[in-house]
mmCIF file of C-alpha atoms in Angstrom:
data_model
loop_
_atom_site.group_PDB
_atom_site.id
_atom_site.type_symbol
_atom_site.label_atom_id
_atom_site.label_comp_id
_atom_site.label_asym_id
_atom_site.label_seq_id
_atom_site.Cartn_x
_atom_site.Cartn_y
_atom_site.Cartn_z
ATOM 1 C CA UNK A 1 98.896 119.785 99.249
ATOM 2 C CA UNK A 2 101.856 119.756 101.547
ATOM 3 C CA UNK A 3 99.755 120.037 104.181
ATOM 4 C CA UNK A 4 97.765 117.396 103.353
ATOM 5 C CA UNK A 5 100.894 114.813 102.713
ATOM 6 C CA UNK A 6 102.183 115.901 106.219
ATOM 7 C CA UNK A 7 98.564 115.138 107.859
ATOM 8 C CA UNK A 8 98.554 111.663 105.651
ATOM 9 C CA UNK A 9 101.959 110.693 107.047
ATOM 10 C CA UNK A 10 100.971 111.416 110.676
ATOM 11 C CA UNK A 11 98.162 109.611 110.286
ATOM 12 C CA UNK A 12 100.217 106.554 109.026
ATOM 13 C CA UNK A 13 102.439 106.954 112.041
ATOM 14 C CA UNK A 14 99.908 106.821 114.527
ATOM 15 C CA UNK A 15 98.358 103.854 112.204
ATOM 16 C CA UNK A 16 101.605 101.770 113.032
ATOM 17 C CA UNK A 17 101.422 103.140 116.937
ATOM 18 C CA UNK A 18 98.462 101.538 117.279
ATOM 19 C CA UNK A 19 98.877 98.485 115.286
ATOM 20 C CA UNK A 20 101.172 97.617 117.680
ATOM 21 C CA UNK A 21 98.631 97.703 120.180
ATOM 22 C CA UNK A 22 97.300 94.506 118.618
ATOM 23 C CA UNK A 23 97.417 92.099 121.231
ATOM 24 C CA UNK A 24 101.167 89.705 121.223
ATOM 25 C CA UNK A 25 101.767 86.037 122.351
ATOM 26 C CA UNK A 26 102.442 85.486 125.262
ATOM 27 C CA UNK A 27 101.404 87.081 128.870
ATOM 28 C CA UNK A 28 102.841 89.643 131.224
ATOM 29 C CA UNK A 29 104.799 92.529 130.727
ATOM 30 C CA UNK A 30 106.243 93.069 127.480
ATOM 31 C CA UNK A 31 107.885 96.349 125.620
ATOM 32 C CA UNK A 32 106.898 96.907 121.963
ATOM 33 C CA UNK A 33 107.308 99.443 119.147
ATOM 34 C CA UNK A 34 110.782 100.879 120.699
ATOM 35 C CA UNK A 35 111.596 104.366 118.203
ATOM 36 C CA UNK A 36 114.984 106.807 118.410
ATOM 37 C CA UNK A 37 115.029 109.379 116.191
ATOM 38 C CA UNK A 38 118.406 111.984 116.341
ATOM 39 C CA UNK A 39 116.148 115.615 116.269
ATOM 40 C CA UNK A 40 119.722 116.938 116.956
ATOM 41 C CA UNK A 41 123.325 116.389 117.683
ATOM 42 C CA UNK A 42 123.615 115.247 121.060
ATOM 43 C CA UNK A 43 119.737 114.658 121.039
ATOM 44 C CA UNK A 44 117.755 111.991 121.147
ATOM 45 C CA UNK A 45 114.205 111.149 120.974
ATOM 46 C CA UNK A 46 112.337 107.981 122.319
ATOM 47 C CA UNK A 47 109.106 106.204 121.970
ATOM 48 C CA UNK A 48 107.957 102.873 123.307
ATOM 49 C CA UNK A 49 104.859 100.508 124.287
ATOM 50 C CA UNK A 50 104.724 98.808 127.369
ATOM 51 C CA UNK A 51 101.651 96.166 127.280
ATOM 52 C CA UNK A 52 100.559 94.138 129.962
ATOM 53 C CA UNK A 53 98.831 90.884 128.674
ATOM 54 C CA UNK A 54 96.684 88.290 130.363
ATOM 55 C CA UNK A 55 93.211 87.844 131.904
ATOM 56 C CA UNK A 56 92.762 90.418 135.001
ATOM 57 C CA UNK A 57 95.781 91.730 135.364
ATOM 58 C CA UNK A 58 96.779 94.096 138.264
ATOM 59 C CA UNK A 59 98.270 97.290 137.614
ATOM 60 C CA UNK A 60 102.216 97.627 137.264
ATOM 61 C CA UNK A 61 103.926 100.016 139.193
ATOM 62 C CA UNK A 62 107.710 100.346 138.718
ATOM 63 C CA UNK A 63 110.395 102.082 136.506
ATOM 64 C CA UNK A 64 111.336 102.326 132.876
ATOM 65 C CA UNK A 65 115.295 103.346 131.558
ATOM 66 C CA UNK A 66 116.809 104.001 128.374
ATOM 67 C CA UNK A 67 120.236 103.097 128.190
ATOM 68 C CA UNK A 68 122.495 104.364 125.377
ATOM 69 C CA UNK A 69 124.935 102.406 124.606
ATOM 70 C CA UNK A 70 128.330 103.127 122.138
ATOM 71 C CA UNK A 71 131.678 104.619 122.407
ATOM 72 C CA UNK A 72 132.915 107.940 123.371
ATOM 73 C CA UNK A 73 136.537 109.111 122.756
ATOM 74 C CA UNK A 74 137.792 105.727 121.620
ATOM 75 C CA UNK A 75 136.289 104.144 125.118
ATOM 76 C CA UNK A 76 133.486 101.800 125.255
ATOM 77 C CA UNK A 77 130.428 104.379 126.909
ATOM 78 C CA UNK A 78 126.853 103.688 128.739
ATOM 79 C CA UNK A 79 124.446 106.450 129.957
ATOM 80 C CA UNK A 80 121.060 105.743 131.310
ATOM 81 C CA UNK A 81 118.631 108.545 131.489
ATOM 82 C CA UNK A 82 119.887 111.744 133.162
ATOM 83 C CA UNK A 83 118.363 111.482 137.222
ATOM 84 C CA UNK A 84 118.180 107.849 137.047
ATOM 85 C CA UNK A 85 115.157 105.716 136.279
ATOM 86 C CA UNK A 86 111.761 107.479 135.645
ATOM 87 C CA UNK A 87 108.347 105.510 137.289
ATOM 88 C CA UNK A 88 105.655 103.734 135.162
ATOM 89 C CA UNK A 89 102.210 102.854 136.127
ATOM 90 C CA UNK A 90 99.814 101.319 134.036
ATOM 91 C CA UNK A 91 97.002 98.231 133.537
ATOM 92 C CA UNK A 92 97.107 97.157 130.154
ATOM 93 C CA UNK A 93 99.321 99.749 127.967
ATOM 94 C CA UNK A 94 101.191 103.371 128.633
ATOM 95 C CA UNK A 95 103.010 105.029 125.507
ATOM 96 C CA UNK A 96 105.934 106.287 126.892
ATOM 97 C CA UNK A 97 108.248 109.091 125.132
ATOM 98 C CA UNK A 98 110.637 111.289 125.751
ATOM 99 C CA UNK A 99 114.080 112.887 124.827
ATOM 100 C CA UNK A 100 117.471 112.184 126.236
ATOM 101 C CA UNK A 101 120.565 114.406 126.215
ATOM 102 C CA UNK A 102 123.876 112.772 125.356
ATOM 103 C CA UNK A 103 127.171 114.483 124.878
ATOM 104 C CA UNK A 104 127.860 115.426 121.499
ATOM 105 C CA UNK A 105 130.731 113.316 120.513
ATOM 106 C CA UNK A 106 129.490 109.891 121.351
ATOM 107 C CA UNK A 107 128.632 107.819 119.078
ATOM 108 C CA UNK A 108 125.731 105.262 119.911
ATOM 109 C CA UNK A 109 125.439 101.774 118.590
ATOM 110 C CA UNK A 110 122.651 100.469 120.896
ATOM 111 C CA UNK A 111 119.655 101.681 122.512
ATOM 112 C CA UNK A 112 118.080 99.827 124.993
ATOM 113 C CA UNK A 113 114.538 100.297 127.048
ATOM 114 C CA UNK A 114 114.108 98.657 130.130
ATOM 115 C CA UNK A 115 111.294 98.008 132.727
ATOM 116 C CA UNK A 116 111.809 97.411 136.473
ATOM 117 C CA UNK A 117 109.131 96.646 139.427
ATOM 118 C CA UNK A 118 109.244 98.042 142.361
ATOM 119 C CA UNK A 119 111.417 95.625 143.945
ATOM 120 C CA UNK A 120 114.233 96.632 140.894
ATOM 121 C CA UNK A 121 113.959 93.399 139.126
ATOM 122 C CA UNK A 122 114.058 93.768 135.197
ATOM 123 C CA UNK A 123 110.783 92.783 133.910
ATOM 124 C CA UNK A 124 111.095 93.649 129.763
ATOM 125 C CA UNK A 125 113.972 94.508 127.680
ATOM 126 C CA UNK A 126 113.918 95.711 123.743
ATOM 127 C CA UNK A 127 116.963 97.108 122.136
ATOM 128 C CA UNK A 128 117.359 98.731 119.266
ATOM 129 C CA UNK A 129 120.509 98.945 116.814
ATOM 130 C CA UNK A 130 120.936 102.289 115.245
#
């Protein structure tokens, strides 16, 4: 039975992935379904949906960066991904996930995904409050 429920709630999670798949308004880049979970102190984990939307569109080549965003010893604090910006290719959609060390006693407010081209102009933004 526990099995069972934790096959059901999987399920539902991939249910909402892909619901969000569903084409959006609008054309051109866009970032959907951003996720953080905390699987540990000083850990994060990510999830997102980049979507290209349009009639024949070319394939995207450029970057994606999570940016955490809080306060860290009573200072204002920013980290982007450790090494910098990671690339992104893709021609309609790429799930993109990862995790993302942070030291232990910040605390994080905001979490924002962004995408880049290759020429390092910002193409999509989400943030998420946490």
């Amino acid at each position: 039975v526990r099995q069972l429920e934790a096959d059901r709630q999987a399920l539902q999670a991939d249910l909402g992935f892909f619901e969000r798949l569903m084409p959006a308004a609008g054309e051109g880049l866009q970032l959907r379904g951003l996720q953080v979970e905390a699987k540990a102190p000083g850990e994060l984990r990510y999830q997102l949906l980049v979507m290209q939307n349009g009639k024949a569109v070319a394939e995207f080549r450029g970057n994606y960066d999570i940016v955490l965003v809080g306060s860290l010893g009573g200072q204002a604090w920013t980290m982007s991904l450790p090494g910098g910006p990671r690339p992104l290719q893709l021609r309609q959609y790429a799930r993109v996930e990862g995790m993302v060390g942070y030291p232990r006693e910040a605390v994080i407010k905001t979490v924002q995904a962004r995408v880049t081209d290759s020429q390092g102009a910002v193409r999509a933004t989400q943030a998420m409050r946490l």
